[in-house]
Amino acid sequence: MDGANHKTEKSQRFFNLAKEVTPGGVHSPVRAFLSVGGCPRFIDHGEGPYLIDVDGNRYLDFCCSWGPLILGHADPDVVAAVKAQVERGMTYGASTELEYELAQFIVSRIEAVEKIRFVSSGTEAVMSAVRLARGFTGRDLILKFDGCYHGHSDHLLVKAGSGLATLGQPSSAGVPEAITQNTALLPLDDEEALQKMFANHGDQLAAVVIEGIPANNGLLIQRHDYMRSLRALTEKHGTLLILDEVITGFRVGFGGAAEYYGISPDLITYGKIIGGGMPVGAFGGRADVMDTVSPQGPVYQAGTLSGNPVAMVAGLTTLKKLSSDNVYAELENRNRRFVSNITSRLANSAVTIAGVASIFWIVFQRDLPRAASSIDSDGIAHYNRMHEMMLTAGMYLPPSGYEVCFLSTVHTDDILDKAAETIAGIIGEEAHQ
Ligand SMILES: *Cc1c(COP(=O)(O)O)cnc(C)c1O
C-alpha cells in the first residue's frame, strides 16, 4: 500500500468525460473532491474492506459508502440473497412477504418502532416523517439544529439567519424563504436556548428533528442529559421527537442512538445500513402516529419502488447478520483499539480522534466540539490537505474534513493495526506543518 505506483490517469479521464454530461461530473456534490482537491477516484469494484479504482489502485475503505457498508463490500450472504431475488424479478409494484419480514424484524426488536414504512432514501424518510408530524399535530413549525443534516428536502435546507432571528434562512438556491419560515434553528448542546425555544414556541412546534449522534458535520456527540431534556420538553409540549437515525440506526448498536441515550422518540428515520447497500430508507414509530399515514390516515406518502424486493432482501440479510450476539461489541473494541493505536503515536499533537461505536472522526483541534460553531476551520483545512497523501498511501478517507469515517466487520485488527501506523504517520506530518 505504498504510493510508488499510484496512477490516476483513467480516473482523470472519466472525470473529465463525466463533467461533460453531469453537473460537476458527479451525482452527489462531495464526491467531486472540491474541498480536498485531487482527482476523484472512479471505482472499479469493492472487495471486503477494500475499494479498487479504475487505475488498479487498492484502498482500505474508511468511507464505506458513507455508512451503509457495515459488512464491507460484496458481503457473500448479501450478494447471494440479492442474486436469488434478482432472478425472480426486480420490482413488482405490489406487496411481498419480504417487506413484511423486514418490517416485522425491525418492529419486534426496536422498542420505539411499532409500525414502519419503507421509502427509497434517507431524504425521503425524514421528509415524510416531518409531513407526518405536521399532519398528526396540526402544527406547522419544526425545529432543527445547526450542524445536523437530514437530507435535501426543502424544509430542512436551512442555515442560521442574521441577528436574533431563530427562523432558518434557505441554505440552497431554489428554496423559497416562505418554506424555511416554518423551520426554527438552534445550535446543538445549548440547553438554555432549548428551554427558551420551548417556553416561547413549544405549543406551536409539530416536531423536533435531530440526528441520533450528529455525524454529518463532524462527529458532535451530544450529552445524555441534553438529549433527555429534549425528550422531556417535547413530551410536555405535545411536540413529536423525530430521531434521525439514518447514520446511527443499526450502527451505534442494533438499537441505534435511541438505545445509546436511553430515550424513546416518537418517530425514527432510517437509511444507509437498513438497505444493506441498496437504496432504502424508512420511517417508523408510535402506532397512533404512523396510522395517520395514507391509506390509513390523511397524510399522503407513496413511492413507485418503495419496499423494492431486491432492496428488502439486502436489508433483511444485513440486519439478520447484525442481530447476532457480539457484532457491535467487537466493532466497538476494534474501533477503540484502532483509534488509540493512532493517537498513541501522536503524542502532543493538536489532533483529536473522536470515536463512538464503529464511527471515528479525525479533527485537527485539541478539544472535541459538541456544536457546529466549535469546529475549527483551520483544522478542517489540515484534514483536507492530507487527504491526497492518504489516498496515495492506500487509505480512502471521506473527501471532506467534516465527514466521519466508518469501520465494517471485515476491517480486522490485523488490517487496522497496519493502517494505524500509516495513518498516524501522515497525520503527524500534517500536524507539524
Ligand atoms: C445520509 C443522511 C440523510 C440523507 O439520506 P440520503 O439517503 O442521502 O437521502 C439524512 N439524515 C442523515 C442523518 C443522514 O446521515
Tab-separated table of C-alpha atoms and ligand atoms in Angstrom:
chain	number	residue	atom	x	y	z
A	1	MET	CA	0.000	0.000	0.000
A	2	ASP	CA	2.816	2.445	-0.727
A	3	GLY	CA	2.306	5.297	-3.128
A	4	ALA	CA	5.086	4.331	-5.537
A	5	ASN	CA	2.872	3.176	-8.404
A	6	HIS	CA	-0.065	5.433	-7.771
A	7	LYS	CA	-1.701	6.481	-11.032
A	8	THR	CA	-4.910	8.388	-11.619
A	9	GLU	CA	-4.935	8.635	-15.433
A	10	LYS	CA	-8.111	6.672	-16.006
A	11	SER	CA	-9.991	8.315	-13.146
A	12	GLN	CA	-8.954	11.692	-14.511
A	13	ARG	CA	-10.151	10.749	-17.977
A	14	PHE	CA	-13.537	9.501	-16.728
A	15	PHE	CA	-13.935	12.564	-14.526
A	16	ASN	CA	-13.349	14.879	-17.482
A	17	LEU	CA	-15.862	12.936	-19.582
A	18	ALA	CA	-18.396	12.895	-16.749
A	19	LYS	CA	-18.199	16.674	-16.415
A	20	GLU	CA	-19.446	16.988	-19.990
A	21	VAL	CA	-22.698	15.179	-19.234
A	22	THR	CA	-23.276	15.681	-15.483
A	23	PRO	CA	-23.036	18.867	-13.363
A	24	GLY	CA	-19.596	18.813	-11.728
A	25	GLY	CA	-19.093	15.294	-13.053
A	26	VAL	CA	-20.793	13.728	-10.027
A	27	HIS	CA	-24.209	12.622	-8.825
A	28	SER	CA	-23.737	13.892	-5.267
A	29	PRO	CA	-21.622	17.007	-4.634
A	30	VAL	CA	-18.978	15.937	-2.093
A	31	ARG	CA	-17.805	13.166	-4.432
A	32	ALA	CA	-16.224	15.824	-6.650
A	33	PHE	CA	-13.352	16.241	-4.117
A	34	LEU	CA	-13.708	20.054	-4.240
A	35	SER	CA	-12.689	20.506	-0.575
A	36	VAL	CA	-9.714	18.170	-0.649
A	37	GLY	CA	-8.522	18.775	-4.192
A	38	GLY	CA	-7.092	15.991	-6.319
A	39	CYS	CA	-8.851	13.682	-8.678
A	40	PRO	CA	-11.991	11.840	-7.553
A	41	ARG	CA	-11.275	8.142	-7.893
A	42	PHE	CA	-13.591	6.218	-10.184
A	43	ILE	CA	-14.235	2.867	-8.584
A	44	ASP	CA	-13.981	-0.401	-10.429
A	45	HIS	CA	-15.099	-2.687	-7.617
A	46	GLY	CA	-15.226	-3.277	-3.891
A	47	GLU	CA	-13.863	-6.295	-2.048
A	48	GLY	CA	-14.398	-6.674	1.693
A	49	PRO	CA	-12.771	-3.632	3.326
A	50	TYR	CA	-11.124	-2.523	0.062
A	51	LEU	CA	-12.002	-0.301	-2.869
A	52	ILE	CA	-10.229	-0.849	-6.189
A	53	ASP	CA	-10.260	2.050	-8.632
A	54	VAL	CA	-10.171	2.027	-12.438
A	55	ASP	CA	-6.395	2.593	-12.434
A	56	GLY	CA	-5.934	-0.544	-10.338
A	57	ASN	CA	-5.145	1.237	-7.041
A	58	ARG	CA	-6.329	-0.537	-3.916
A	59	TYR	CA	-7.552	1.408	-0.900
A	60	LEU	CA	-8.588	0.459	2.587
A	61	ASP	CA	-12.068	1.987	2.605
A	62	PHE	CA	-12.973	4.146	5.611
A	63	CYS	CA	-15.863	5.825	3.823
A	64	CYS	CA	-17.909	2.616	3.399
A	65	SER	CA	-20.284	4.370	1.001
A	66	TRP	CA	-20.934	6.985	3.735
A	67	GLY	CA	-22.104	4.405	6.243
A	68	PRO	CA	-24.249	1.666	4.688
A	69	LEU	CA	-21.497	-0.935	4.282
A	70	ILE	CA	-21.220	-2.194	7.851
A	71	LEU	CA	-20.454	-5.677	6.454
A	72	GLY	CA	-17.937	-4.330	3.938
A	73	HIS	CA	-18.166	-4.598	0.159
A	74	ALA	CA	-19.928	-7.502	-1.526
A	75	ASP	CA	-20.691	-9.478	1.608
A	76	PRO	CA	-21.184	-13.054	0.323
A	77	ASP	CA	-24.505	-13.595	2.115
A	78	VAL	CA	-25.974	-10.311	0.922
A	79	VAL	CA	-24.751	-10.937	-2.624
A	80	ALA	CA	-26.272	-14.429	-2.675
A	81	ALA	CA	-29.612	-13.186	-1.359
A	82	VAL	CA	-29.709	-10.345	-3.873
A	83	LYS	CA	-28.806	-12.647	-6.784
A	84	ALA	CA	-31.539	-15.087	-5.863
A	85	GLN	CA	-34.103	-12.277	-5.697
A	86	VAL	CA	-32.999	-10.576	-8.920
A	87	GLU	CA	-33.715	-13.784	-10.823
A	88	ARG	CA	-37.303	-13.616	-9.582
A	89	GLY	CA	-37.813	-10.054	-10.766
A	90	MET	CA	-36.546	-6.637	-9.706
A	91	THR	CA	-39.796	-4.952	-8.710
A	92	TYR	CA	-43.496	-5.792	-8.722
A	93	GLY	CA	-45.217	-2.631	-7.545
A	94	ALA	CA	-47.253	-4.882	-5.270
A	95	SER	CA	-46.855	-6.243	-1.759
A	96	THR	CA	-44.402	-9.032	-0.905
A	97	GLU	CA	-43.621	-11.236	2.048
A	98	LEU	CA	-40.118	-9.748	2.105
A	99	GLU	CA	-41.273	-6.266	3.015
A	100	TYR	CA	-43.407	-7.754	5.793
A	101	GLU	CA	-40.415	-9.753	7.033
A	102	LEU	CA	-38.099	-6.752	7.197
A	103	ALA	CA	-40.798	-4.606	8.835
A	104	GLN	CA	-41.569	-7.336	11.356
A	105	PHE	CA	-37.868	-7.935	12.047
A	106	ILE	CA	-37.414	-4.274	12.971
A	107	VAL	CA	-40.692	-3.741	14.811
A	108	SER	CA	-40.072	-6.777	17.017
A	109	ARG	CA	-36.591	-5.526	18.003
A	110	ILE	CA	-36.760	-1.732	18.193
A	111	GLU	CA	-38.948	-0.646	21.071
A	112	ALA	CA	-39.886	2.782	19.735
A	113	VAL	CA	-40.909	1.414	16.330
A	114	GLU	CA	-44.430	-0.011	16.492
A	115	LYS	CA	-45.107	0.479	12.793
A	116	ILE	CA	-42.788	1.266	9.913
A	117	ARG	CA	-42.973	2.289	6.264
A	118	PHE	CA	-40.211	1.869	3.674
A	119	VAL	CA	-39.082	4.521	1.223
A	120	SER	CA	-36.029	4.743	-1.058
A	121	SER	CA	-33.651	7.189	0.653
A	122	GLY	CA	-32.869	8.916	3.921
A	123	THR	CA	-34.031	12.215	2.459
A	124	GLU	CA	-37.438	10.737	1.709
A	125	ALA	CA	-37.658	9.173	5.165
A	126	VAL	CA	-37.108	12.465	7.004
A	127	MET	CA	-39.252	14.454	4.589
A	128	SER	CA	-42.123	12.028	5.146
A	129	ALA	CA	-41.642	11.957	8.925
A	130	VAL	CA	-41.817	15.767	9.043
A	131	ARG	CA	-45.006	15.823	6.981
A	132	LEU	CA	-46.451	13.129	9.200
A	133	ALA	CA	-45.608	15.056	12.377
A	134	ARG	CA	-47.275	18.157	10.973
A	135	GLY	CA	-50.312	16.183	9.873
A	136	PHE	CA	-50.622	14.431	13.216
A	137	THR	CA	-50.216	17.507	15.411
A	138	GLY	CA	-51.929	20.038	13.159
A	139	ARG	CA	-48.947	22.363	13.700
A	140	ASP	CA	-46.576	23.792	11.062
A	141	LEU	CA	-43.398	24.800	12.892
A	142	ILE	CA	-40.478	22.377	13.175
A	143	LEU	CA	-37.140	22.747	14.949
A	144	LYS	CA	-33.789	21.522	13.696
A	145	PHE	CA	-30.201	22.031	14.814
A	146	ASP	CA	-27.258	23.743	13.216
A	147	GLY	CA	-24.770	21.005	12.299
A	148	CYS	CA	-27.367	18.295	11.677
A	149	TYR	CA	-28.056	17.033	8.168
A	150	HIS	CA	-31.364	15.439	7.281
A	151	GLY	CA	-31.170	15.103	3.525
A	152	HIS	CA	-32.067	17.666	0.911
A	153	SER	CA	-35.808	18.270	1.244
A	154	ASP	CA	-36.723	21.961	1.119
A	155	HIS	CA	-37.858	22.398	4.726
A	156	LEU	CA	-34.579	21.124	6.100
A	157	LEU	CA	-32.170	23.070	3.898
A	158	VAL	CA	-31.797	25.922	6.357
A	159	LYS	CA	-28.938	27.843	7.883
A	160	ALA	CA	-28.828	30.327	10.738
A	161	GLY	CA	-30.378	33.694	9.960
A	162	SER	CA	-28.891	37.034	10.960
A	163	GLY	CA	-29.354	38.770	14.296
A	164	LEU	CA	-31.800	37.438	16.814
A	165	ALA	CA	-33.900	35.507	14.317
A	166	THR	CA	-34.221	31.844	15.186
A	167	LEU	CA	-36.014	31.044	11.963
A	168	GLY	CA	-33.876	29.432	9.316
A	169	GLN	CA	-32.766	31.013	6.057
A	170	PRO	CA	-32.622	28.845	2.938
A	171	SER	CA	-29.176	27.250	2.644
A	172	SER	CA	-29.670	26.485	-1.040
A	173	ALA	CA	-30.786	28.450	-4.039
A	174	GLY	CA	-34.223	27.336	-5.126
A	175	VAL	CA	-35.664	27.014	-1.637
A	176	PRO	CA	-38.270	29.751	-1.044
A	177	GLU	CA	-37.953	31.721	2.192
A	178	ALA	CA	-41.658	31.104	2.748
A	179	ILE	CA	-40.855	27.428	3.232
A	180	THR	CA	-37.958	27.772	5.658
A	181	GLN	CA	-40.002	30.203	7.749
A	182	ASN	CA	-41.596	27.170	9.287
A	183	THR	CA	-38.241	25.757	10.346
A	184	ALA	CA	-36.647	27.095	13.522
A	185	LEU	CA	-32.949	26.526	14.037
A	186	LEU	CA	-30.879	26.193	17.213
A	187	PRO	CA	-27.258	25.390	17.997
A	188	LEU	CA	-26.606	21.911	19.397
A	189	ASP	CA	-25.605	21.433	23.040
A	190	ASP	CA	-27.282	24.642	24.224
A	191	GLU	CA	-29.746	23.706	26.938
A	192	GLU	CA	-30.686	27.299	27.708
A	193	ALA	CA	-31.603	28.082	24.094
A	194	LEU	CA	-33.669	24.912	24.007
A	195	GLN	CA	-35.584	25.813	27.175
A	196	LYS	CA	-36.250	29.282	25.804
A	197	MET	CA	-37.442	27.950	22.453
A	198	PHE	CA	-39.948	25.682	24.176
A	199	ALA	CA	-41.077	28.395	26.594
A	200	ASN	CA	-41.846	30.684	23.652
A	201	HIS	CA	-42.888	28.329	20.880
A	202	GLY	CA	-43.313	24.847	22.384
A	203	ASP	CA	-47.031	24.714	21.702
A	204	GLN	CA	-46.519	25.643	18.034
A	205	LEU	CA	-43.867	23.012	17.371
A	206	ALA	CA	-45.021	19.976	15.408
A	207	ALA	CA	-41.670	18.251	15.699
A	208	VAL	CA	-38.061	18.491	16.697
A	209	VAL	CA	-35.769	16.649	14.341
A	210	ILE	CA	-32.255	15.771	15.468
A	211	GLU	CA	-29.594	13.334	14.319
A	212	GLY	CA	-29.138	10.405	16.669
A	213	ILE	CA	-25.481	11.283	17.054
A	214	PRO	CA	-24.767	14.163	14.695
A	215	ALA	CA	-22.236	12.782	12.218
A	216	ASN	CA	-22.634	14.810	9.046
A	217	ASN	CA	-20.773	17.904	10.164
A	218	GLY	CA	-18.057	16.366	12.227
A	219	LEU	CA	-18.941	13.936	14.988
A	220	LEU	CA	-20.821	16.075	17.511
A	221	ILE	CA	-21.556	13.674	20.342
A	222	GLN	CA	-24.347	15.128	22.481
A	223	ARG	CA	-24.614	14.918	26.264
A	224	HIS	CA	-27.067	12.329	27.550
A	225	ASP	CA	-28.658	14.978	29.794
A	226	TYR	CA	-29.247	17.264	26.855
A	227	MET	CA	-30.968	14.541	24.845
A	228	ARG	CA	-33.074	13.584	27.853
A	229	SER	CA	-34.242	17.148	28.397
A	230	LEU	CA	-35.062	17.394	24.711
A	231	ARG	CA	-37.216	14.292	25.144
A	232	ALA	CA	-38.892	15.706	28.265
A	233	LEU	CA	-39.596	19.103	26.678
A	234	THR	CA	-41.086	17.632	23.509
A	235	GLU	CA	-43.269	15.309	25.554
A	236	LYS	CA	-44.509	18.137	27.744
A	237	HIS	CA	-45.497	20.300	24.763
A	238	GLY	CA	-47.055	17.620	22.573
A	239	THR	CA	-44.216	18.032	20.079
A	240	LEU	CA	-43.079	14.888	18.293
A	241	LEU	CA	-39.419	13.940	18.633
A	242	ILE	CA	-38.047	12.651	15.331
A	243	LEU	CA	-34.735	10.917	15.892
A	244	ASP	CA	-32.934	10.838	12.554
A	245	GLU	CA	-31.065	7.543	12.729
A	246	VAL	CA	-30.128	7.379	9.060
A	247	ILE	CA	-26.471	7.007	10.110
A	248	THR	CA	-26.800	5.748	13.674
A	249	GLY	CA	-29.553	3.178	13.123
A	250	PHE	CA	-28.025	-0.344	13.256
A	251	ARG	CA	-24.606	1.360	13.500
A	252	VAL	CA	-24.407	2.543	17.117
A	253	GLY	CA	-25.631	-0.822	18.308
A	254	PHE	CA	-28.678	-2.527	16.838
A	255	GLY	CA	-30.913	-0.160	18.804
A	256	GLY	CA	-29.144	2.907	17.423
A	257	ALA	CA	-28.890	6.225	19.221
A	258	ALA	CA	-32.258	5.779	20.943
A	259	GLU	CA	-30.715	2.897	22.874
A	260	TYR	CA	-27.390	4.741	23.290
A	261	TYR	CA	-29.085	7.670	25.056
A	262	GLY	CA	-31.877	5.619	26.626
A	263	ILE	CA	-34.638	7.729	25.100
A	264	SER	CA	-37.788	6.735	23.267
A	265	PRO	CA	-38.540	9.025	20.306
A	266	ASP	CA	-41.989	9.306	18.711
A	267	LEU	CA	-40.597	8.704	15.233
A	268	ILE	CA	-37.319	7.277	13.960
A	269	THR	CA	-35.954	7.648	10.436
A	270	TYR	CA	-33.623	5.108	8.863
A	271	GLY	CA	-31.486	4.878	5.734
A	272	LYS	CA	-27.988	3.686	4.862
A	273	ILE	CA	-27.480	0.359	6.721
A	274	ILE	CA	-31.166	-0.589	6.551
A	275	GLY	CA	-30.804	-1.233	2.814
A	276	GLY	CA	-27.605	-3.291	3.019
A	277	GLY	CA	-26.117	-1.156	0.234
A	278	MET	CA	-29.320	-0.807	-1.782
A	279	PRO	CA	-31.297	2.476	-1.833
A	280	VAL	CA	-33.689	2.160	1.131
A	281	GLY	CA	-34.990	4.456	3.822
A	282	ALA	CA	-37.755	4.050	6.365
A	283	PHE	CA	-39.716	5.957	8.940
A	284	GLY	CA	-41.446	4.369	11.870
A	285	GLY	CA	-42.589	4.916	15.424
A	286	ARG	CA	-45.721	5.192	17.521
A	287	ALA	CA	-48.609	3.249	16.022
A	288	ASP	CA	-51.113	6.083	16.605
A	289	VAL	CA	-48.857	8.490	14.727
A	290	MET	CA	-47.986	6.062	11.918
A	291	ASP	CA	-51.663	5.273	11.399
A	292	THR	CA	-52.085	8.867	10.216
A	293	VAL	CA	-50.228	7.910	7.004
A	294	SER	CA	-52.283	7.129	3.909
A	295	PRO	CA	-54.186	4.962	3.138
A	296	GLN	CA	-54.943	4.554	6.870
A	297	GLY	CA	-54.934	8.290	7.506
A	298	PRO	CA	-54.892	11.667	5.755
A	299	VAL	CA	-51.086	12.227	5.410
A	300	TYR	CA	-50.144	11.393	1.826
A	301	GLN	CA	-46.981	9.389	1.190
A	302	ALA	CA	-46.106	6.978	-1.638
A	303	GLY	CA	-43.297	5.519	-3.780
A	304	THR	CA	-43.093	3.501	-7.015
A	305	LEU	CA	-40.104	1.492	-5.789
A	306	SER	CA	-40.888	1.590	-2.044
A	307	GLY	CA	-40.375	-1.818	-0.454
A	308	ASN	CA	-38.428	-2.943	-3.518
A	309	PRO	CA	-37.845	-6.696	-3.097
A	310	VAL	CA	-34.139	-6.642	-4.039
A	311	ALA	CA	-33.528	-3.868	-1.521
A	312	MET	CA	-35.659	-5.587	1.138
A	313	VAL	CA	-33.698	-8.815	0.892
A	314	ALA	CA	-30.365	-6.962	1.027
A	315	GLY	CA	-31.552	-5.103	4.132
A	316	LEU	CA	-33.000	-8.156	5.800
A	317	THR	CA	-29.873	-10.259	5.224
A	318	THR	CA	-27.718	-7.441	6.598
A	319	LEU	CA	-29.839	-6.845	9.696
A	320	LYS	CA	-30.023	-10.566	10.453
A	321	LYS	CA	-26.229	-10.765	10.461
A	322	LEU	CA	-26.030	-7.691	12.678
A	323	SER	CA	-28.520	-9.010	15.212
A	324	SER	CA	-26.279	-11.881	16.279
A	325	ASP	CA	-24.569	-11.684	19.643
A	326	ASN	CA	-21.232	-9.915	19.566
A	327	VAL	CA	-21.137	-7.891	16.383
A	328	TYR	CA	-21.400	-4.442	17.941
A	329	ALA	CA	-19.175	-5.103	20.942
A	330	GLU	CA	-16.495	-6.401	18.614
A	331	LEU	CA	-16.778	-3.450	16.236
A	332	GLU	CA	-16.534	-1.044	19.133
A	333	ASN	CA	-13.461	-2.797	20.544
A	334	ARG	CA	-11.738	-2.692	17.188
A	335	ASN	CA	-12.501	0.981	16.759
A	336	ARG	CA	-11.227	1.770	20.253
A	337	ARG	CA	-8.015	-0.166	19.651
A	338	PHE	CA	-7.528	1.452	16.240
A	339	VAL	CA	-8.128	4.991	17.479
A	340	SER	CA	-5.816	4.536	20.457
A	341	ASN	CA	-3.200	2.984	18.167
A	342	ILE	CA	-3.226	6.162	16.110
A	343	THR	CA	-3.421	8.646	18.977
A	344	SER	CA	-0.656	6.938	20.968
A	345	ARG	CA	1.659	7.696	18.047
A	346	LEU	CA	0.587	11.335	18.021
A	347	ALA	CA	1.772	12.418	21.434
A	348	ASN	CA	1.376	16.163	21.990
A	349	SER	CA	-0.007	16.984	18.634
A	350	ALA	CA	-3.152	19.043	18.366
A	351	VAL	CA	-5.228	16.297	16.814
A	352	THR	CA	-8.226	14.576	18.326
A	353	ILE	CA	-9.799	11.405	17.059
A	354	ALA	CA	-13.342	11.013	18.261
A	355	GLY	CA	-14.711	7.518	18.263
A	356	VAL	CA	-18.129	6.108	19.012
A	357	ALA	CA	-19.207	2.558	18.155
A	358	SER	CA	-17.670	1.931	14.700
A	359	ILE	CA	-17.509	5.616	13.715
A	360	PHE	CA	-14.433	7.815	14.044
A	361	TRP	CA	-13.610	11.381	13.132
A	362	ILE	CA	-10.189	12.939	12.731
A	363	VAL	CA	-10.153	16.590	13.755
A	364	PHE	CA	-7.129	18.863	13.974
A	365	GLN	CA	-8.042	20.553	17.240
A	366	ARG	CA	-7.419	19.724	20.896
A	367	ASP	CA	-10.945	19.548	22.230
A	368	LEU	CA	-13.778	17.654	20.786
A	369	PRO	CA	-16.571	20.003	19.662
A	370	ARG	CA	-20.236	19.374	20.531
A	371	ALA	CA	-21.661	22.180	18.392
A	372	ALA	CA	-21.041	23.173	14.781
A	373	SER	CA	-19.686	26.591	15.751
A	374	SER	CA	-16.907	24.979	17.835
A	375	ILE	CA	-15.348	23.297	14.815
A	376	ASP	CA	-12.086	24.998	13.903
A	377	SER	CA	-11.998	25.660	10.153
A	378	ASP	CA	-8.169	25.748	10.198
A	379	GLY	CA	-8.317	22.184	11.486
A	380	ILE	CA	-10.571	21.193	8.614
A	381	ALA	CA	-8.045	22.730	6.208
A	382	HIS	CA	-5.374	20.437	7.708
A	383	TYR	CA	-7.549	17.412	7.055
A	384	ASN	CA	-8.240	18.490	3.511
A	385	ARG	CA	-4.519	18.922	2.790
A	386	MET	CA	-3.604	15.447	3.992
A	387	HIS	CA	-6.400	13.688	2.105
A	388	GLU	CA	-4.419	13.102	-1.093
A	389	MET	CA	-1.470	11.738	0.925
A	390	MET	CA	-3.846	9.227	2.491
A	391	LEU	CA	-5.073	8.143	-0.924
A	392	THR	CA	-1.601	7.612	-2.317
A	393	ALA	CA	-0.815	5.588	0.818
A	394	GLY	CA	-3.858	3.397	0.099
A	395	MET	CA	-6.235	4.911	2.658
A	396	TYR	CA	-9.617	6.018	1.321
A	397	LEU	CA	-10.995	8.606	3.744
A	398	PRO	CA	-14.113	10.652	3.008
A	399	PRO	CA	-13.246	13.654	0.829
A	400	SER	CA	-14.079	16.350	3.382
A	401	GLY	CA	-12.884	17.107	6.899
A	402	TYR	CA	-16.486	17.474	8.024
A	403	GLU	CA	-17.248	13.849	7.186
A	404	VAL	CA	-16.780	10.929	9.551
A	405	CYS	CA	-15.123	7.567	8.899
A	406	PHE	CA	-16.645	4.110	9.326
A	407	LEU	CA	-15.376	0.627	10.079
A	408	SER	CA	-17.017	-2.572	8.914
A	409	THR	CA	-16.991	-6.112	10.265
A	410	VAL	CA	-14.283	-7.017	7.723
A	411	HIS	CA	-11.894	-4.294	8.897
A	412	THR	CA	-9.964	-6.756	11.062
A	413	ASP	CA	-7.498	-5.894	13.834
A	414	ASP	CA	-4.622	-7.075	11.639
A	415	ILE	CA	-5.566	-4.778	8.801
A	416	LEU	CA	-6.268	-1.888	11.162
A	417	ASP	CA	-3.020	-2.284	13.113
A	418	LYS	CA	-1.021	-1.756	9.930
A	419	ALA	CA	-3.271	1.065	8.771
A	420	ALA	CA	-2.885	2.865	12.121
A	421	GLU	CA	0.840	3.218	11.541
A	422	THR	CA	0.384	4.664	8.043
A	423	ILE	CA	-2.403	6.993	9.087
A	424	ALA	CA	-0.605	8.227	12.207
A	425	GLY	CA	2.483	8.947	10.088
A	426	ILE	CA	0.544	11.139	7.704
A	427	ILE	CA	-1.454	12.916	10.430
A	428	GLY	CA	1.734	13.543	12.394
A	429	GLU	CA	3.430	15.056	9.358
A	430	GLU	CA	0.433	17.278	8.615
A	431	ALA	CA	0.048	18.377	12.249
A	432	HIS	CA	3.567	19.784	12.212
A	433	GLN	CA	3.033	21.882	9.085
B	1	LIG	C1	-27.355	10.427	4.840
B	1	LIG	C2	-28.325	11.096	5.746
B	1	LIG	C3	-29.574	11.554	5.297
B	1	LIG	C4	-29.966	11.541	3.851
B	1	LIG	O1	-30.044	10.259	3.333
B	1	LIG	P1	-29.951	10.040	1.734
B	1	LIG	O2	-30.151	8.577	1.565
B	1	LIG	O3	-28.605	10.532	1.324
B	1	LIG	O4	-31.045	10.834	1.130
B	1	LIG	C5	-30.464	12.044	6.225
B	1	LIG	N1	-30.154	12.107	7.535
B	1	LIG	C6	-28.960	11.683	7.988
B	1	LIG	C7	-28.684	11.739	9.457
B	1	LIG	C8	-28.011	11.179	7.119
B	1	LIG	O5	-26.817	10.801	7.584
